[in-house]
């Protein structure tokens, strides 16, 4: 197992539907924690906490799952490798017009949730590049291989890139809940076929989830890079409202976590089953 990630394979992959969770990593290097002005609880606010646990059933349904172990606050696997923030990386070139970098959310994040600065000062460009070499590049090599193998076996691949969103992202301007328990991002049709996105939405709606599309999240680097419907590669970013299953302040599961996970698993099983091949054919 690579220290940056883990690829959990089913005994036999029976479906072109595959899963990834790039932001649920929580293996924090002690040196990184010591270099931060924040405590562990604040740093963990950037995690997609427990998303990996919500996905434990997909292997039983015949789908592989790529889980990140490296934390998002250390290196963000859903950013481009050249999205260096000169405000936190000494020697990084100036960047103009990139809203992610401007907000401190480049590939080496400057801030965590709420805009809280991670570091006392800057890190070196060499340190930033070493993080990418150790974590970003191996993860994306594994993601690319998983997609390639799936396309080779089934003729196409559907990646569900799984994330969570803080409760304020699921509220409207008046602070009231909007109709978005889950947001599906397909980059407004660019990263996945419309029929596929519709089937995912239908499966989630059948489990009484309120589903929105592309607002406030339309899909980031992974959807943009790996989503190529014309090449039979589809990517849908799935954002789940955290307050449905966890206490966001305490970073603990809610009492209804298991029931929520079961509901989500039923929806994902339906998505997987729609494209599943007989095991004898899938093994060939």
C-alpha positions as YAML, in Angstrom:
chain: A
units: angstrom
residues:
- id: 1
  name: UNK
  ca: [0.00, 0.00, 0.00]
- id: 2
  name: UNK
  ca: [1.33, 3.43, -0.94]
- id: 3
  name: UNK
  ca: [1.46, 5.78, 2.08]
- id: 4
  name: UNK
  ca: [-0.37, 8.42, 0.03]
- id: 5
  name: UNK
  ca: [-3.37, 6.34, -0.94]
- id: 6
  name: UNK
  ca: [-5.01, 2.93, -0.99]
- id: 7
  name: UNK
  ca: [-6.71, 1.25, -3.93]
- id: 8
  name: UNK
  ca: [-9.41, -1.07, -2.62]
- id: 9
  name: UNK
  ca: [-10.37, -3.55, -5.30]
- id: 10
  name: UNK
  ca: [-13.36, -5.88, -5.39]
- id: 11
  name: UNK
  ca: [-12.72, -9.57, -5.86]
- id: 12
  name: UNK
  ca: [-14.02, -9.11, -9.40]
- id: 13
  name: UNK
  ca: [-14.74, -5.70, -10.90]
- id: 14
  name: UNK
  ca: [-18.17, -6.10, -12.45]
- id: 15
  name: UNK
  ca: [-18.92, -2.50, -13.39]
- id: 16
  name: UNK
  ca: [-17.31, 0.45, -15.20]
- id: 17
  name: UNK
  ca: [-18.32, 2.63, -12.23]
- id: 18
  name: UNK
  ca: [-15.31, 3.49, -10.07]
- id: 19
  name: UNK
  ca: [-14.90, 5.69, -7.00]
- id: 20
  name: UNK
  ca: [-12.30, 8.05, -5.56]
- id: 21
  name: UNK
  ca: [-12.08, 10.11, -2.38]
- id: 22
  name: UNK
  ca: [-9.15, 12.53, -2.72]
- id: 23
  name: UNK
  ca: [-9.91, 14.67, 0.34]
- id: 24
  name: UNK
  ca: [-10.63, 12.19, 3.14]
- id: 25
  name: UNK
  ca: [-6.97, 11.62, 4.03]
- id: 26
  name: UNK
  ca: [-6.07, 12.06, 7.70]
- id: 27
  name: UNK
  ca: [-2.49, 10.82, 8.11]
- id: 28
  name: UNK
  ca: [-0.82, 13.96, 9.46]
- id: 29
  name: UNK
  ca: [2.94, 14.17, 9.55]
- id: 30
  name: UNK
  ca: [4.10, 15.39, 12.99]
- id: 31
  name: UNK
  ca: [6.54, 17.83, 11.37]
- id: 32
  name: UNK
  ca: [3.69, 19.37, 9.37]
- id: 33
  name: UNK
  ca: [1.58, 19.80, 12.50]
- id: 34
  name: UNK
  ca: [4.51, 21.42, 14.31]
- id: 35
  name: UNK
  ca: [5.00, 23.87, 11.43]
- id: 36
  name: UNK
  ca: [1.41, 25.06, 11.63]
- id: 37
  name: UNK
  ca: [-0.08, 27.81, 13.77]
- id: 38
  name: UNK
  ca: [-3.29, 25.78, 13.97]
- id: 39
  name: UNK
  ca: [-4.28, 22.91, 16.18]
- id: 40
  name: UNK
  ca: [-5.20, 19.53, 14.77]
- id: 41
  name: UNK
  ca: [-8.93, 20.21, 15.05]
- id: 42
  name: UNK
  ca: [-8.68, 23.35, 12.93]
- id: 43
  name: UNK
  ca: [-6.44, 21.68, 10.36]
- id: 44
  name: UNK
  ca: [-8.88, 18.78, 10.07]
- id: 45
  name: UNK
  ca: [-11.68, 21.17, 9.08]
- id: 46
  name: UNK
  ca: [-10.46, 20.84, 5.49]
- id: 47
  name: UNK
  ca: [-10.99, 17.07, 5.46]
- id: 48
  name: UNK
  ca: [-13.84, 15.31, 3.76]
- id: 49
  name: UNK
  ca: [-14.15, 13.51, 7.07]
- id: 50
  name: UNK
  ca: [-15.78, 10.05, 7.03]
- id: 51
  name: UNK
  ca: [-16.41, 10.04, 3.28]
- id: 52
  name: UNK
  ca: [-14.15, 7.00, 3.05]
- id: 53
  name: UNK
  ca: [-16.33, 5.24, 5.62]
- id: 54
  name: UNK
  ca: [-19.45, 6.10, 3.63]
- id: 55
  name: UNK
  ca: [-17.96, 4.22, 0.67]
- id: 56
  name: UNK
  ca: [-16.93, 0.94, 2.28]
- id: 57
  name: UNK
  ca: [-19.76, -0.97, 0.58]
- id: 58
  name: UNK
  ca: [-18.84, -0.21, -3.03]
- id: 59
  name: UNK
  ca: [-16.25, -2.98, -3.13]
- id: 60
  name: UNK
  ca: [-18.99, -5.47, -2.26]
- id: 61
  name: UNK
  ca: [-20.96, -4.15, -5.25]
- id: 62
  name: UNK
  ca: [-18.07, -4.84, -7.66]
- id: 63
  name: UNK
  ca: [-16.50, -1.36, -7.87]
- id: 64
  name: UNK
  ca: [-12.94, -0.27, -6.98]
- id: 65
  name: UNK
  ca: [-12.29, 2.63, -4.62]
- id: 66
  name: UNK
  ca: [-9.22, 4.89, -4.54]
- id: 67
  name: UNK
  ca: [-8.79, 6.48, -1.11]
- id: 68
  name: UNK
  ca: [-6.30, 9.22, -0.32]
- id: 69
  name: UNK
  ca: [-4.41, 9.02, 2.97]
- id: 70
  name: UNK
  ca: [-2.44, 12.26, 2.57]
- id: 71
  name: UNK
  ca: [-4.43, 15.17, 4.03]
- id: 72
  name: UNK
  ca: [-5.80, 17.88, 1.80]
- id: 73
  name: UNK
  ca: [-4.23, 20.58, 3.98]
- id: 74
  name: UNK
  ca: [-0.79, 19.12, 3.18]
- id: 75
  name: UNK
  ca: [-1.28, 18.64, -0.57]
- id: 76
  name: UNK
  ca: [-4.54, 18.98, -2.47]
- id: 77
  name: UNK
  ca: [-4.99, 16.12, -4.92]
- id: 78
  name: UNK
  ca: [-7.89, 17.92, -6.63]
- id: 79
  name: UNK
  ca: [-5.72, 20.78, -7.88]
- id: 80
  name: UNK
  ca: [-3.39, 21.09, -10.83]
- id: 81
  name: UNK
  ca: [0.27, 20.39, -10.02]
- id: 82
  name: UNK
  ca: [1.28, 23.88, -11.15]
- id: 83
  name: UNK
  ca: [-1.21, 25.73, -8.94]
- id: 84
  name: UNK
  ca: [1.51, 27.08, -6.65]
- id: 85
  name: UNK
  ca: [0.60, 29.95, -4.36]
- id: 86
  name: UNK
  ca: [3.45, 32.49, -4.07]
- id: 87
  name: UNK
  ca: [1.92, 33.75, -0.83]
- id: 88
  name: UNK
  ca: [2.88, 30.48, 0.87]
- id: 89
  name: UNK
  ca: [5.61, 29.01, -1.37]
- id: 90
  name: UNK
  ca: [8.85, 30.95, -1.46]
- id: 91
  name: UNK
  ca: [10.13, 31.16, -5.03]
- id: 92
  name: UNK
  ca: [6.85, 30.23, -6.70]
- id: 93
  name: UNK
  ca: [6.07, 32.31, -9.79]
- id: 94
  name: UNK
  ca: [3.41, 34.99, -9.52]
- id: 95
  name: UNK
  ca: [-0.07, 33.81, -10.39]
- id: 96
  name: UNK
  ca: [-2.79, 35.99, -11.83]
- id: 97
  name: UNK
  ca: [-6.46, 35.28, -12.44]
- id: 98
  name: UNK
  ca: [-6.62, 31.96, -10.59]
- id: 99
  name: UNK
  ca: [-9.38, 32.20, -7.98]
- id: 100
  name: UNK
  ca: [-8.28, 29.03, -6.16]
- id: 101
  name: UNK
  ca: [-4.77, 30.33, -5.61]
- id: 102
  name: UNK
  ca: [-6.08, 33.79, -4.72]
- id: 103
  name: UNK
  ca: [-8.25, 32.26, -2.00]
- id: 104
  name: UNK
  ca: [-5.34, 30.23, -0.60]
- id: 105
  name: UNK
  ca: [-6.52, 26.90, -2.00]
- id: 106
  name: UNK
  ca: [-3.79, 25.96, -4.43]
- id: 107
  name: UNK
  ca: [-2.16, 22.54, -4.66]
- id: 108
  name: UNK
  ca: [-0.29, 23.40, -1.43]
- id: 109
  name: UNK
  ca: [-3.05, 25.11, 0.54]
- id: 110
  name: UNK
  ca: [-2.31, 28.29, 2.44]
- id: 111
  name: UNK
  ca: [-5.51, 28.19, 4.49]
- id: 112
  name: UNK
  ca: [-8.07, 25.76, 5.85]
- id: 113
  name: UNK
  ca: [-11.82, 26.22, 6.15]
- id: 114
  name: UNK
  ca: [-12.82, 29.72, 7.19]
- id: 115
  name: UNK
  ca: [-9.71, 31.24, 5.60]
- id: 116
  name: UNK
  ca: [-7.48, 30.40, 8.59]
- id: 117
  name: UNK
  ca: [-3.78, 30.47, 7.72]
- id: 118
  name: UNK
  ca: [-1.93, 27.18, 8.15]
- id: 119
  name: UNK
  ca: [1.69, 28.39, 8.38]
- id: 120
  name: UNK
  ca: [3.67, 30.98, 10.28]
- id: 121
  name: UNK
  ca: [5.65, 31.83, 7.17]
- id: 122
  name: UNK
  ca: [6.39, 30.30, 3.78]
- id: 123
  name: UNK
  ca: [7.65, 26.90, 2.71]
- id: 124
  name: UNK
  ca: [10.33, 26.42, 0.07]
- id: 125
  name: UNK
  ca: [9.62, 25.62, -3.55]
- id: 126
  name: UNK
  ca: [11.73, 22.48, -3.11]
- id: 127
  name: UNK
  ca: [9.50, 21.36, -0.23]
- id: 128
  name: UNK
  ca: [6.39, 21.95, -2.31]
- id: 129
  name: UNK
  ca: [7.79, 19.98, -5.23]
- id: 130
  name: UNK
  ca: [8.83, 17.15, -2.89]
- id: 131
  name: UNK
  ca: [5.26, 16.89, -1.60]
- id: 132
  name: UNK
  ca: [3.95, 16.53, -5.13]
- id: 133
  name: UNK
  ca: [6.58, 13.91, -5.99]
- id: 134
  name: UNK
  ca: [5.77, 11.89, -2.86]
- id: 135
  name: UNK
  ca: [1.98, 12.17, -2.91]
- id: 136
  name: UNK
  ca: [0.32, 14.00, -5.81]
- id: 137
  name: UNK
  ca: [2.00, 12.18, -8.69]
- id: 138
  name: UNK
  ca: [1.60, 8.65, -7.24]
- id: 139
  name: UNK
  ca: [-2.09, 9.25, -6.52]
- id: 140
  name: UNK
  ca: [-2.79, 10.49, -10.02]
- id: 141
  name: UNK
  ca: [-0.80, 7.65, -11.56]
- id: 142
  name: UNK
  ca: [-3.06, 5.24, -9.67]
- id: 143
  name: UNK
  ca: [-6.21, 7.15, -10.67]
- id: 144
  name: UNK
  ca: [-5.18, 7.19, -14.32]
- id: 145
  name: UNK
  ca: [-4.38, 3.48, -14.23]
- id: 146
  name: UNK
  ca: [-7.75, 2.68, -12.64]
- id: 147
  name: UNK
  ca: [-9.52, 4.62, -15.37]
- id: 148
  name: UNK
  ca: [-7.41, 3.04, -18.13]
- id: 149
  name: UNK
  ca: [-7.99, -0.50, -16.85]
- id: 150
  name: UNK
  ca: [-11.72, 0.11, -16.59]
- id: 151
  name: UNK
  ca: [-12.00, 1.51, -20.11]
- id: 152
  name: UNK
  ca: [-9.97, -1.42, -21.44]
- id: 153
  name: UNK
  ca: [-12.24, -3.93, -19.70]
- id: 154
  name: UNK
  ca: [-15.66, -2.36, -20.22]
- id: 155
  name: UNK
  ca: [-15.23, 0.10, -23.08]
- id: 156
  name: UNK
  ca: [-15.92, 3.10, -20.86]
- id: 157
  name: UNK
  ca: [-15.47, 4.34, -17.29]
- id: 158
  name: UNK
  ca: [-17.61, 6.40, -14.92]
- id: 159
  name: UNK
  ca: [-15.69, 7.97, -12.04]
- id: 160
  name: UNK
  ca: [-17.65, 9.23, -9.05]
- id: 161
  name: UNK
  ca: [-15.27, 11.66, -7.39]
- id: 162
  name: UNK
  ca: [-16.61, 11.79, -3.84]
- id: 163
  name: UNK
  ca: [-16.44, 14.86, -1.60]
- id: 164
  name: UNK
  ca: [-18.26, 16.56, 1.25]
- id: 165
  name: UNK
  ca: [-19.36, 20.15, 1.62]
- id: 166
  name: UNK
  ca: [-19.68, 22.23, 4.81]
- id: 167
  name: UNK
  ca: [-23.20, 23.06, 5.86]
- id: 168
  name: UNK
  ca: [-22.90, 26.72, 4.89]
- id: 169
  name: UNK
  ca: [-22.41, 25.63, 1.27]
- id: 170
  name: UNK
  ca: [-25.82, 23.94, 1.41]
- id: 171
  name: UNK
  ca: [-27.54, 27.12, 2.59]
- id: 172
  name: UNK
  ca: [-28.90, 30.00, 0.59]
- id: 173
  name: UNK
  ca: [-28.13, 33.67, 1.10]
- id: 174
  name: UNK
  ca: [-30.70, 33.91, 3.90]
- id: 175
  name: UNK
  ca: [-29.06, 31.09, 5.84]
- id: 176
  name: UNK
  ca: [-31.86, 28.66, 5.14]
- id: 177
  name: UNK
  ca: [-31.32, 25.19, 3.75]
- id: 178
  name: UNK
  ca: [-31.36, 25.03, -0.01]
- id: 179
  name: UNK
  ca: [-32.41, 21.96, -2.01]
- id: 180
  name: UNK
  ca: [-28.98, 20.41, -2.06]
- id: 181
  name: UNK
  ca: [-28.25, 17.48, 0.19]
- id: 182
  name: UNK
  ca: [-25.98, 16.38, -2.64]
- id: 183
  name: UNK
  ca: [-24.52, 18.40, -5.52]
- id: 184
  name: UNK
  ca: [-23.49, 16.64, -8.72]
- id: 185
  name: UNK
  ca: [-20.80, 18.46, -10.69]
- id: 186
  name: UNK
  ca: [-20.23, 17.60, -14.34]
- id: 187
  name: UNK
  ca: [-18.68, 20.92, -15.34]
- id: 188
  name: UNK
  ca: [-22.01, 21.81, -16.89]
- id: 189
  name: UNK
  ca: [-21.98, 18.85, -19.23]
- id: 190
  name: UNK
  ca: [-18.29, 18.86, -20.12]
- id: 191
  name: UNK
  ca: [-17.05, 16.00, -17.90]
- id: 192
  name: UNK
  ca: [-19.85, 13.41, -18.19]
- id: 193
  name: UNK
  ca: [-22.67, 12.37, -20.47]
- id: 194
  name: UNK
  ca: [-26.07, 13.81, -19.66]
- id: 195
  name: UNK
  ca: [-27.72, 10.38, -19.48]
- id: 196
  name: UNK
  ca: [-25.17, 9.15, -16.95]
- id: 197
  name: UNK
  ca: [-25.58, 12.20, -14.72]
- id: 198
  name: UNK
  ca: [-29.34, 11.81, -14.95]
- id: 199
  name: UNK
  ca: [-29.16, 8.19, -13.82]
- id: 200
  name: UNK
  ca: [-26.98, 9.10, -10.84]
- id: 201
  name: UNK
  ca: [-29.39, 11.86, -9.87]
- id: 202
  name: UNK
  ca: [-32.34, 9.50, -10.21]
- id: 203
  name: UNK
  ca: [-30.72, 6.87, -7.97]
- id: 204
  name: UNK
  ca: [-30.01, 9.46, -5.27]
- id: 205
  name: UNK
  ca: [-33.47, 10.99, -5.53]
- id: 206
  name: UNK
  ca: [-34.99, 7.52, -5.10]
- id: 207
  name: UNK
  ca: [-33.38, 7.50, -1.63]
- id: 208
  name: UNK
  ca: [-35.01, 10.86, -0.82]
- id: 209
  name: UNK
  ca: [-31.89, 12.98, -1.28]
- id: 210
  name: UNK
  ca: [-32.38, 16.52, -2.55]
- id: 211
  name: UNK
  ca: [-30.00, 16.76, -5.49]
- id: 212
  name: UNK
  ca: [-28.66, 19.83, -7.29]
- id: 213
  name: UNK
  ca: [-26.34, 20.14, -10.24]
- id: 214
  name: UNK
  ca: [-23.23, 22.28, -10.63]
- id: 215
  name: UNK
  ca: [-24.11, 24.82, -7.96]
- id: 216
  name: UNK
  ca: [-22.23, 25.69, -5.90]
- id: 217
  name: UNK
  ca: [-19.72, 23.05, -7.09]
- id: 218
  name: UNK
  ca: [-19.35, 22.17, -10.77]
- id: 219
  name: UNK
  ca: [-16.24, 20.03, -10.52]
- id: 220
  name: UNK
  ca: [-12.56, 20.82, -10.06]
- id: 221
  name: UNK
  ca: [-9.25, 19.49, -11.42]
- id: 222
  name: UNK
  ca: [-10.12, 15.79, -11.43]
- id: 223
  name: UNK
  ca: [-13.40, 16.29, -13.27]
- id: 224
  name: UNK
  ca: [-11.78, 18.72, -15.68]
- id: 225
  name: UNK
  ca: [-8.78, 16.50, -16.41]
- id: 226
  name: UNK
  ca: [-10.23, 12.99, -16.45]
- id: 227
  name: UNK
  ca: [-13.73, 13.72, -17.71]
- id: 228
  name: UNK
  ca: [-13.64, 13.13, -21.46]
- id: 229
  name: UNK
  ca: [-17.06, 11.86, -22.58]
- id: 230
  name: UNK
  ca: [-15.94, 11.75, -26.21]
- id: 231
  name: UNK
  ca: [-13.25, 9.26, -25.13]
- id: 232
  name: UNK
  ca: [-15.71, 7.20, -23.05]
- id: 233
  name: UNK
  ca: [-14.37, 8.64, -19.78]
- id: 234
  name: UNK
  ca: [-16.99, 10.25, -17.56]
- id: 235
  name: UNK
  ca: [-16.41, 12.01, -14.26]
- id: 236
  name: UNK
  ca: [-19.06, 13.28, -11.86]
- id: 237
  name: UNK
  ca: [-18.01, 15.15, -8.73]
- id: 238
  name: UNK
  ca: [-20.33, 14.26, -5.85]
- id: 239
  name: UNK
  ca: [-20.56, 16.71, -2.93]
- id: 240
  name: UNK
  ca: [-22.43, 15.50, 0.16]
- id: 241
  name: UNK
  ca: [-23.62, 17.94, 2.84]
- id: 242
  name: UNK
  ca: [-21.64, 17.14, 5.98]
- id: 243
  name: UNK
  ca: [-24.40, 18.06, 8.41]
- id: 244
  name: UNK
  ca: [-26.41, 15.08, 7.19]
- id: 245
  name: UNK
  ca: [-24.04, 12.60, 8.84]
- id: 246
  name: UNK
  ca: [-21.50, 14.36, 11.07]
- id: 247
  name: UNK
  ca: [-21.09, 16.98, 13.76]
- id: 248
  name: UNK
  ca: [-18.95, 19.48, 11.91]
- id: 249
  name: UNK
  ca: [-17.64, 21.25, 15.02]
- id: 250
  name: UNK
  ca: [-16.68, 18.11, 16.90]
- id: 251
  name: UNK
  ca: [-15.66, 16.12, 13.81]
- id: 252
  name: UNK
  ca: [-17.65, 13.13, 15.00]
- id: 253
  name: UNK
  ca: [-20.30, 11.00, 13.28]
- id: 254
  name: UNK
  ca: [-23.93, 11.72, 14.12]
- id: 255
  name: UNK
  ca: [-26.03, 8.96, 15.74]
- id: 256
  name: UNK
  ca: [-27.78, 8.44, 12.39]
- id: 257
  name: UNK
  ca: [-24.47, 7.91, 10.56]
- id: 258
  name: UNK
  ca: [-25.05, 4.20, 9.94]
- id: 259
  name: UNK
  ca: [-28.57, 4.79, 8.62]
- id: 260
  name: UNK
  ca: [-27.31, 7.57, 6.36]
- id: 261
  name: UNK
  ca: [-24.49, 5.37, 5.06]
- id: 262
  name: UNK
  ca: [-27.00, 2.63, 4.29]
- id: 263
  name: UNK
  ca: [-29.18, 5.05, 2.32]
- id: 264
  name: UNK
  ca: [-26.24, 6.31, 0.32]
- id: 265
  name: UNK
  ca: [-25.01, 2.76, -0.29]
- id: 266
  name: UNK
  ca: [-28.41, 1.80, -1.70]
- id: 267
  name: UNK
  ca: [-28.20, 4.66, -4.19]
- id: 268
  name: UNK
  ca: [-24.63, 3.83, -5.18]
- id: 269
  name: UNK
  ca: [-25.50, 0.16, -5.56]
- id: 270
  name: UNK
  ca: [-28.24, 1.14, -8.00]
- id: 271
  name: UNK
  ca: [-25.80, 3.23, -10.03]
- id: 272
  name: UNK
  ca: [-23.24, 0.42, -10.12]
- id: 273
  name: UNK
  ca: [-25.84, -2.21, -10.99]
- id: 274
  name: UNK
  ca: [-27.14, -0.25, -13.97]
- id: 275
  name: UNK
  ca: [-23.84, -0.86, -15.72]
- id: 276
  name: UNK
  ca: [-22.77, -4.18, -14.22]
- id: 277
  name: UNK
  ca: [-21.70, -7.06, -16.42]
- id: 278
  name: UNK
  ca: [-22.01, -10.72, -15.49]
- id: 279
  name: UNK
  ca: [-19.07, -11.74, -13.32]
- id: 280
  name: UNK
  ca: [-17.83, -14.24, -15.88]
- id: 281
  name: UNK
  ca: [-17.63, -11.52, -18.53]
- id: 282
  name: UNK
  ca: [-16.18, -8.92, -16.16]
- id: 283
  name: UNK
  ca: [-13.36, -11.29, -15.25]
- id: 284
  name: UNK
  ca: [-12.27, -11.79, -18.85]
...
